[in-house]
Tab-separated table of C-alpha atoms in Angstrom:
chain	number	residue	atom	x	y	z
A	1	MET	CA	108.813	61.240	71.447
A	2	PRO	CA	111.170	63.476	73.098
A	3	ILE	CA	110.334	67.035	73.441
A	4	THR	CA	112.492	69.005	71.036
A	5	GLN	CA	111.236	72.447	71.066
A	6	GLU	CA	111.729	74.319	74.282
A	7	HIS	CA	108.898	76.785	75.134
A	8	GLU	CA	108.332	79.395	77.344
A	9	LEU	CA	105.964	77.488	79.381
A	10	HIS	CA	108.398	74.874	80.113
A	11	ARG	CA	110.725	77.319	81.802
A	12	ARG	CA	107.916	78.383	83.890
A	13	ARG	CA	107.145	75.103	85.071
A	14	ARG	CA	110.840	74.185	85.657
A	15	GLY	CA	110.989	77.395	87.730
A	16	ARG	CA	107.988	76.441	89.439
A	17	ASN	CA	109.104	72.803	90.144
A	18	TYR	CA	112.476	74.065	91.388
A	19	GLY	CA	110.881	76.616	93.651
A	20	LEU	CA	108.424	74.177	95.274
A	21	GLY	CA	111.582	71.701	95.746
A	22	LEU	CA	113.528	74.428	97.333
A	23	VAL	CA	110.508	75.252	99.656
A	24	LEU	CA	110.017	71.692	100.685
A	25	GLY	CA	113.800	71.112	101.373
A	26	GLY	CA	113.540	73.946	103.445
A	27	PHE	CA	110.696	73.056	105.577
A	28	VAL	CA	112.465	69.889	106.271
A	29	ALA	CA	115.446	71.306	107.321
A	30	LEU	CA	113.475	73.479	109.274
A	31	VAL	CA	111.313	71.049	111.005
A	32	PHE	CA	114.572	68.997	111.658
A	33	ALA	CA	116.114	72.145	113.358
A	34	LEU	CA	113.187	72.854	115.300
A	35	THR	CA	113.380	68.978	116.692
A	36	MET	CA	117.190	69.067	117.631
A	37	VAL	CA	116.565	72.499	119.422
A	38	LYS	CA	113.243	71.094	121.449
A	39	VAL	CA	114.854	67.745	121.993
A	40	THR	CA	118.155	69.736	123.582
A	41	ASN	CA	115.809	71.856	125.789
A	42	LEU	CA	113.931	69.250	127.040
A	43	GLY	CA	117.066	67.653	128.519
A	44	ALA	CA	117.862	71.050	130.241
A	45	THR	CA	114.387	71.361	131.622
A	46	GLN	CA	114.854	68.325	133.901
A	47	THR	CA	117.359	69.772	135.812
A	48	PRO	CA	115.860	71.612	138.646
A	49	GLY	CA	116.474	75.272	138.307
A	50	ALA	CA	117.347	75.018	134.543
A	51	ALA	CA	116.116	77.424	132.118
A	52	ALA	CA	112.218	76.517	131.633
A	53	PRO	CA	110.785	76.697	128.104
A	54	ALA	CA	109.375	79.914	127.189
A	55	VAL	CA	106.052	79.024	128.344
A	56	THR	CA	106.563	79.640	131.822
A	57	THR	CA	108.521	82.569	131.922
A	58	SER	CA	106.322	85.586	132.725
A	59	GLU	CA	106.736	89.101	131.696
A	60	ASP	CA	108.656	91.464	133.978
A	61	LYS	CA	112.179	92.287	134.443
A	62	PRO	CA	113.231	93.976	137.479
B	1	MET	CA	88.614	80.110	75.289
B	2	THR	CA	91.060	78.953	73.052
B	3	ASP	CA	94.183	76.612	74.237
B	4	VAL	CA	96.573	79.224	74.925
B	5	THR	CA	94.700	80.827	77.441
B	6	THR	CA	94.234	77.646	78.839
B	7	ILE	CA	98.074	76.678	79.627
B	8	ALA	CA	98.805	80.032	80.445
B	9	GLU	CA	96.153	79.614	83.551
B	10	GLY	CA	97.295	76.244	84.497
B	11	ASP	CA	100.754	77.136	84.611
B	12	ALA	CA	102.057	79.937	86.610
B	13	GLY	CA	105.795	80.656	87.644
B	14	PHE	CA	107.059	80.151	90.910
B	15	ARG	CA	107.072	83.946	91.365
B	16	ASP	CA	102.950	84.564	90.656
B	17	TYR	CA	102.654	82.308	93.841
B	18	VAL	CA	105.061	84.421	95.782
B	19	ALA	CA	103.338	87.531	94.451
B	20	LEU	CA	99.933	85.799	96.011
B	21	LEU	CA	101.546	86.553	99.553
B	22	LYS	CA	102.132	90.145	99.158
B	23	PRO	CA	105.825	89.964	99.867
B	24	ARG	CA	105.763	93.878	100.399
B	25	VAL	CA	103.040	94.107	103.440
B	26	MET	CA	104.994	90.999	104.568
B	27	SER	CA	108.090	93.212	105.013
B	28	LEU	CA	106.472	95.429	107.594
B	29	VAL	CA	104.716	92.701	109.301
B	30	VAL	CA	108.031	90.747	109.746
B	31	PHE	CA	109.944	93.831	111.179
B	32	THR	CA	107.343	94.448	113.622
B	33	ALA	CA	107.034	90.939	114.827
B	34	LEU	CA	110.567	90.661	114.942
B	35	VAL	CA	110.793	93.552	117.480
B	36	GLY	CA	108.091	92.132	119.319
B	37	LEU	CA	109.850	89.133	119.678
B	38	LEU	CA	113.208	90.879	120.484
B	39	VAL	CA	112.110	93.491	123.195
B	40	ALA	CA	109.855	90.645	125.262
B	41	PRO	CA	111.834	89.300	128.301
B	42	GLY	CA	113.050	86.302	128.905
B	43	GLY	CA	114.932	85.777	125.354
B	44	VAL	CA	114.109	82.853	122.827
B	45	ASN	CA	116.186	80.091	121.404
B	46	PRO	CA	117.335	81.884	117.936
B	47	VAL	CA	115.886	78.730	115.684
B	48	VAL	CA	112.617	79.025	117.831
B	49	GLY	CA	112.563	82.592	117.164
B	50	PHE	CA	113.422	82.644	113.787
B	51	VAL	CA	110.588	79.843	113.203
B	52	ALA	CA	108.194	82.135	114.893
B	53	VAL	CA	108.629	84.964	112.792
B	54	LEU	CA	108.626	82.781	109.623
B	55	CYS	CA	105.370	81.337	110.850
B	56	ILE	CA	103.924	84.853	111.257
B	57	ALA	CA	105.291	85.992	107.922
B	58	VAL	CA	103.674	83.151	106.225
B	59	GLY	CA	100.579	83.570	107.894
B	60	ALA	CA	100.482	87.056	106.793
B	61	GLY	CA	101.224	85.913	103.367
B	62	ALA	CA	98.575	83.530	103.539
B	63	SER	CA	95.876	85.981	104.547
B	64	GLY	CA	97.355	87.894	101.506
B	65	ALA	CA	96.469	85.219	99.389
B	66	LEU	CA	92.968	84.841	100.751
B	67	ASN	CA	92.283	88.490	100.136
B	68	MET	CA	93.423	88.098	96.440
B	69	TRP	CA	90.903	85.279	95.981
B	70	TYR	CA	88.197	87.298	97.600
B	71	ASP	CA	88.905	90.497	95.976
B	72	ALA	CA	89.740	89.547	92.199
B	73	ASP	CA	87.008	91.554	91.252
B	74	ILE	CA	88.077	94.785	92.820
B	75	ASP	CA	91.801	94.245	91.803
B	76	ALA	CA	90.918	93.815	88.339
B	77	VAL	CA	89.213	97.282	87.990
B	78	MET	CA	92.106	99.497	90.010
B	79	ARG	CA	94.915	100.359	88.049
B	80	ARG	CA	97.650	99.570	90.867
B	81	THR	CA	96.296	95.995	91.493
B	82	ARG	CA	95.348	95.119	87.900
B	83	SER	CA	98.433	93.078	87.121
B	84	ARG	CA	98.479	90.845	90.323
B	85	PRO	CA	98.448	87.141	89.516
B	86	VAL	CA	94.628	86.158	89.911
B	87	PRO	CA	92.955	89.333	87.833
B	88	SER	CA	95.828	88.803	85.247
B	89	GLY	CA	94.698	85.209	84.817
B	90	ARG	CA	98.141	83.726	85.532
B	91	VAL	CA	96.719	81.796	88.664
B	92	ARG	CA	93.487	80.367	89.086
B	93	ALA	CA	90.933	82.102	92.043
B	94	ASP	CA	90.449	78.691	93.815
B	95	GLU	CA	94.429	77.941	93.509
B	96	ALA	CA	94.812	81.128	95.681
B	97	LEU	CA	92.185	80.308	98.006
B	98	ALA	CA	93.831	76.556	98.359
B	99	LEU	CA	97.398	78.306	98.892
B	100	GLY	CA	95.948	80.693	101.400
B	101	LEU	CA	94.169	78.025	103.601
B	102	GLY	CA	97.018	75.404	103.118
B	103	LEU	CA	99.532	78.053	104.358
B	104	SER	CA	97.204	79.390	106.860
B	105	GLY	CA	97.209	75.607	108.514
B	106	PHE	CA	100.955	75.000	108.056
B	107	ALA	CA	101.712	78.505	109.780
B	108	VAL	CA	99.576	78.182	112.755
B	109	THR	CA	100.209	74.514	113.298
B	110	ILE	CA	103.976	74.968	112.924
B	111	LEU	CA	103.938	78.107	115.502
B	112	ALA	CA	101.854	76.275	117.912
B	113	LEU	CA	104.476	73.734	118.162
B	114	ALA	CA	107.507	75.754	118.177
B	115	THR	CA	106.317	77.887	120.666
B	116	ASN	CA	102.978	78.085	122.455
B	117	PHE	CA	99.320	78.149	121.852
B	118	LEU	CA	98.281	81.461	122.693
B	119	ALA	CA	100.703	83.001	120.006
B	120	ALA	CA	99.590	80.486	117.461
B	121	GLY	CA	95.693	81.365	118.689
B	122	LEU	CA	96.645	84.805	117.700
B	123	LEU	CA	98.243	84.218	114.597
B	124	ALA	CA	94.858	82.107	113.456
B	125	PHE	CA	92.988	85.064	114.652
B	126	THR	CA	95.079	87.683	112.941
B	127	ILE	CA	94.609	85.438	109.731
B	128	PHE	CA	90.602	85.356	110.187
B	129	PHE	CA	90.575	89.024	110.864
B	130	TYR	CA	92.108	90.203	107.896
B	131	ALA	CA	90.668	87.614	105.214
B	132	VAL	CA	86.951	87.411	106.570
B	133	VAL	CA	86.312	90.400	109.005
B	134	TYR	CA	88.129	92.666	106.923
B	135	THR	CA	88.346	91.380	103.176
B	136	ILE	CA	84.636	89.704	103.214
B	137	TRP	CA	82.740	91.590	105.754
B	138	LEU	CA	83.709	95.383	105.947
B	139	LYS	CA	85.927	96.614	102.950
B	140	ARG	CA	82.974	96.636	100.649
B	141	ARG	CA	80.638	98.056	103.538
B	142	THR	CA	81.849	101.028	105.489
B	143	PRO	CA	84.492	103.601	105.147
B	144	GLN	CA	85.764	102.437	108.608
B	145	ASN	CA	87.026	99.474	106.694
B	146	ILE	CA	90.618	100.405	107.321
B	147	VAL	CA	90.303	101.459	110.759
B	148	ILE	CA	88.851	98.349	111.882
B	149	GLY	CA	91.000	96.049	109.412
B	150	GLY	CA	93.924	97.530	110.723
B	151	LEU	CA	94.195	95.583	113.959
B	152	SER	CA	95.340	92.316	111.663
B	153	GLY	CA	98.099	94.395	110.621
B	154	ALA	CA	98.941	95.806	114.320
B	155	LEU	CA	98.613	92.503	115.853
B	156	PRO	CA	102.303	90.768	114.572
B	157	PRO	CA	104.460	92.268	117.329
B	158	MET	CA	101.802	90.837	120.054
B	159	ILE	CA	102.008	87.601	118.485
B	160	GLY	CA	106.146	87.689	118.560
B	161	TRP	CA	105.685	88.833	122.354
B	162	ALA	CA	103.428	85.932	122.914
B	163	ALA	CA	105.748	83.423	121.520
B	164	VAL	CA	108.378	84.352	123.791
B	165	THR	CA	106.638	84.875	126.925
B	166	GLY	CA	103.335	82.907	126.634
B	167	SER	CA	101.415	85.916	128.016
B	168	VAL	CA	100.036	89.301	127.043
B	169	THR	CA	101.007	92.135	128.947
B	170	LEU	CA	100.431	96.090	128.784
B	171	ALA	CA	103.682	96.454	126.465
B	172	PRO	CA	102.715	94.517	123.676
B	173	VAL	CA	99.155	95.851	123.535
B	174	MET	CA	100.711	99.425	123.340
B	175	MET	CA	102.603	98.105	120.590
B	176	VAL	CA	99.419	97.050	118.743
B	177	ALA	CA	97.634	100.242	119.713
B	178	LEU	CA	100.348	102.382	118.170
B	179	ILE	CA	100.138	100.684	114.495
B	180	PHE	CA	96.388	100.347	114.956
B	181	MET	CA	96.178	104.219	115.451
B	182	TRP	CA	98.737	104.748	112.650
B	183	THR	CA	97.505	102.855	110.176
B	184	PRO	CA	94.262	105.164	109.555
B	185	PRO	CA	96.392	108.324	108.658
B	186	HIS	CA	98.996	106.216	106.692
B	187	PHE	CA	96.284	104.739	104.349
B	188	TRP	CA	94.052	107.965	104.127
B	189	SER	CA	97.070	109.929	102.952
B	190	LEU	CA	97.833	107.036	100.053
B	191	ALA	CA	93.776	107.437	99.400
B	192	LEU	CA	94.244	111.327	98.830
B	193	PHE	CA	96.494	111.005	95.759
B	194	MET	CA	95.546	107.478	94.372
B	195	LYS	CA	92.096	108.492	94.133
B	196	ALA	CA	90.432	107.364	90.913
B	197	ASP	CA	91.294	103.959	91.678
B	198	TYR	CA	89.249	103.199	94.834
B	199	ASP	CA	86.062	105.185	93.447
B	200	ALA	CA	86.258	103.273	90.091
B	201	ALA	CA	86.435	99.761	92.048
B	202	GLY	CA	83.443	100.982	94.488
B	203	VAL	CA	85.497	100.639	97.389
B	204	PRO	CA	83.788	102.977	99.590
B	205	MET	CA	87.259	104.684	101.017
B	206	LEU	CA	86.541	107.816	103.256
B	207	THR	CA	87.837	110.003	100.312
B	208	ALA	CA	84.713	108.741	97.995
B	209	THR	CA	82.046	108.438	100.752
B	210	HIS	CA	82.583	111.490	102.857
B	211	GLY	CA	84.689	113.756	100.790
B	212	ARG	CA	88.770	114.658	100.895
B	213	ARG	CA	87.820	117.756	103.289
B	214	THR	CA	86.550	115.220	106.024
B	215	THR	CA	89.336	112.967	105.139
B	216	ARG	CA	92.295	115.439	105.717
B	217	ARG	CA	90.471	116.291	109.033
B	218	HIS	CA	90.187	112.825	109.897
B	219	ILE	CA	94.122	112.329	109.516
B	220	LEU	CA	94.787	115.203	111.647
B	221	ALA	CA	92.361	114.031	114.650
B	222	TYR	CA	94.300	110.344	114.177
B	223	ALA	CA	97.530	111.978	114.017
B	224	VAL	CA	96.901	113.988	117.436
B	225	ALA	CA	95.292	110.680	118.867
B	226	LEU	CA	98.414	108.917	118.116
B	227	VAL	CA	100.528	111.175	120.418
B	228	PRO	CA	99.693	109.557	123.855
B	229	VAL	CA	99.510	106.480	122.200
B	230	ALA	CA	103.296	106.547	121.009
B	231	LEU	CA	104.439	108.421	124.224
B	232	GLY	CA	102.364	105.920	126.502
B	233	LEU	CA	104.482	103.190	125.000
B	234	GLY	CA	107.840	104.960	125.767
B	235	LEU	CA	106.662	104.653	129.468
B	236	THR	CA	106.173	100.974	129.533
B	237	GLN	CA	108.714	98.476	130.766
B	238	ILE	CA	110.086	98.171	127.251
B	239	GLY	CA	110.495	102.136	126.641
B	240	GLY	CA	113.032	104.590	127.700
B	241	PRO	CA	114.950	107.733	127.440
B	242	PHE	CA	115.950	107.572	123.974
B	243	TYR	CA	112.557	106.077	122.613
B	244	LEU	CA	110.601	108.676	124.000
B	245	ALA	CA	113.072	111.537	122.824
B	246	LEU	CA	112.878	110.262	119.170
B	247	SER	CA	109.148	109.770	119.321
B	248	LEU	CA	108.559	113.399	120.742
B	249	VAL	CA	110.206	114.375	117.742
B	250	LEU	CA	108.603	112.073	115.379
B	251	ASN	CA	104.843	113.127	116.903
B	252	ALA	CA	105.801	116.681	116.422
B	253	GLY	CA	106.416	115.998	112.573
B	254	PHE	CA	103.665	113.929	112.061
B	255	VAL	CA	101.164	116.325	113.678
B	256	LEU	CA	102.606	119.178	111.847
B	257	GLY	CA	102.223	117.185	108.505
B	258	ALA	CA	98.788	116.407	109.225
B	259	LEU	CA	98.294	120.321	109.932
B	260	ARG	CA	99.407	121.002	106.879
B	261	LEU	CA	97.202	118.385	104.700
B	262	VAL	CA	94.146	120.170	106.514
B	263	ARG	CA	95.296	123.652	105.469
B	264	ARG	CA	95.400	122.343	101.598
B	265	ASP	CA	92.432	122.072	99.435
B	266	GLU	CA	92.484	119.985	96.553
B	267	ALA	CA	93.016	122.830	93.957
B	268	LEU	CA	96.135	123.495	95.938
B	269	ALA	CA	97.087	119.788	95.985
B	270	GLU	CA	96.619	119.374	92.277
B	271	ALA	CA	98.628	122.355	91.468
B	272	ASP	CA	101.977	120.633	92.976
B	273	ALA	CA	100.954	116.755	91.857
B	274	TYR	CA	99.782	116.229	95.612
B	275	LYS	CA	103.396	116.711	97.068
B	276	ALA	CA	102.455	117.237	100.597
B	277	GLU	CA	100.268	114.371	100.723
B	278	LYS	CA	102.850	111.921	99.389
B	279	ALA	CA	105.717	113.483	101.778
B	280	PHE	CA	103.246	112.590	104.818
B	281	PHE	CA	102.791	109.148	103.427
B	282	ARG	CA	106.329	108.746	103.188
B	283	TYR	CA	106.980	110.247	106.435
B	284	SER	CA	104.376	107.857	107.866
B	285	LEU	CA	106.478	105.092	107.016
B	286	TRP	CA	109.587	106.227	108.701
B	287	TYR	CA	107.571	107.317	111.628
B	288	LEU	CA	106.701	103.555	112.497
B	289	PHE	CA	109.949	102.241	111.189
B	290	LEU	CA	111.877	104.368	113.525
B	291	HIS	CA	109.273	103.956	116.565
B	292	PHE	CA	110.269	100.148	116.693
B	293	GLY	CA	113.704	100.767	115.636
B	294	ALA	CA	113.860	102.733	118.551
B	295	LEU	CA	112.158	99.629	120.751
B	296	LEU	CA	114.920	97.749	119.373
B	297	LEU	CA	117.905	99.976	120.616
B	298	GLN	CA	116.008	100.244	124.301
B	299	ALA	CA	116.182	96.457	124.577
B	300	THR	CA	119.815	96.286	123.254
B	301	PRO	CA	122.007	95.563	126.728
B	302	GLY	CA	123.681	98.738	127.924
B	303	VAL	CA	121.235	101.057	126.513
B	304	PRO	CA	119.818	103.003	129.448
B	305	GLY	CA	115.885	102.063	129.983
B	306	TRP	CA	113.638	102.799	132.968
B	307	GLY	CA	115.329	101.168	135.979
B	308	GLY	CA	116.466	98.334	133.787
């Protein structure tokens, strides 16, 4: 039997589902972007003298 | 319990879960973490930097959710916090706990993968310090709660710095010290004009345990002790003439404001509805915002720093 009456509760549930969907989609996009950056940077570090990943840079500037 | 309340409890809207993360507290965390990240030497890939700040923000939000899980009984008594998701019944306490633990795990793990273990470890420590040391151990026990607990609010710029450099030096320590010393006068000035709330909840605020006279004196003491910290930060590698000049002005105003508070008593304050106390509280927000803004400006290429 289809729900014929829209209740305030359904609106809240729908909002929560859309919100969670957006968060999960955003998380997937984020991990993808991060992966792309890591993969490209990894290539660069294999050439001697190229910018090393952040971990090895030490503090001071001249 | 009727059916109606059962449904209401299980069906919070999305914004109730967002409210669990204390978005307003998060804005300060995001700003200071971003500055810590941007002034750190070496620079960072923009995507990695964005992920790092996001992780720090989510970690801070997670500790906010843990705080709301544990403090639901206090929040229910205080007028300011009565309508929060847990005391108002929109979100169950165990949901807040699950959200806090889950997001903490995500934030720390992703930060470790995106940057390094030092930054991730510092984030984990910050969450632990806020949720366990401050919320569970100190808040209900000692009027020094916000002094010590303030450390967790002070750490974000150091996490941002560590995310870029993988190390911690004097400059990030001084940034942490600045927020750490700033927190007590900031919160105590709030406690001066929000009095009835903390008293009713039985939270040992300094105003309740040692009186308002003492609180005013403590505010002045911290405002004075803050001066060398703020100026000292200007002498580190990330400071510069512009920062130092602005800091001098801001600190003079802060100490003068605190002096004004010490000279007032409660009768005087009540007569003008805590005007000076509220002004001092607002000023303290600008004080911190402008100090970190100045650090950001010093890091901009072309702005003269120390021999840089």
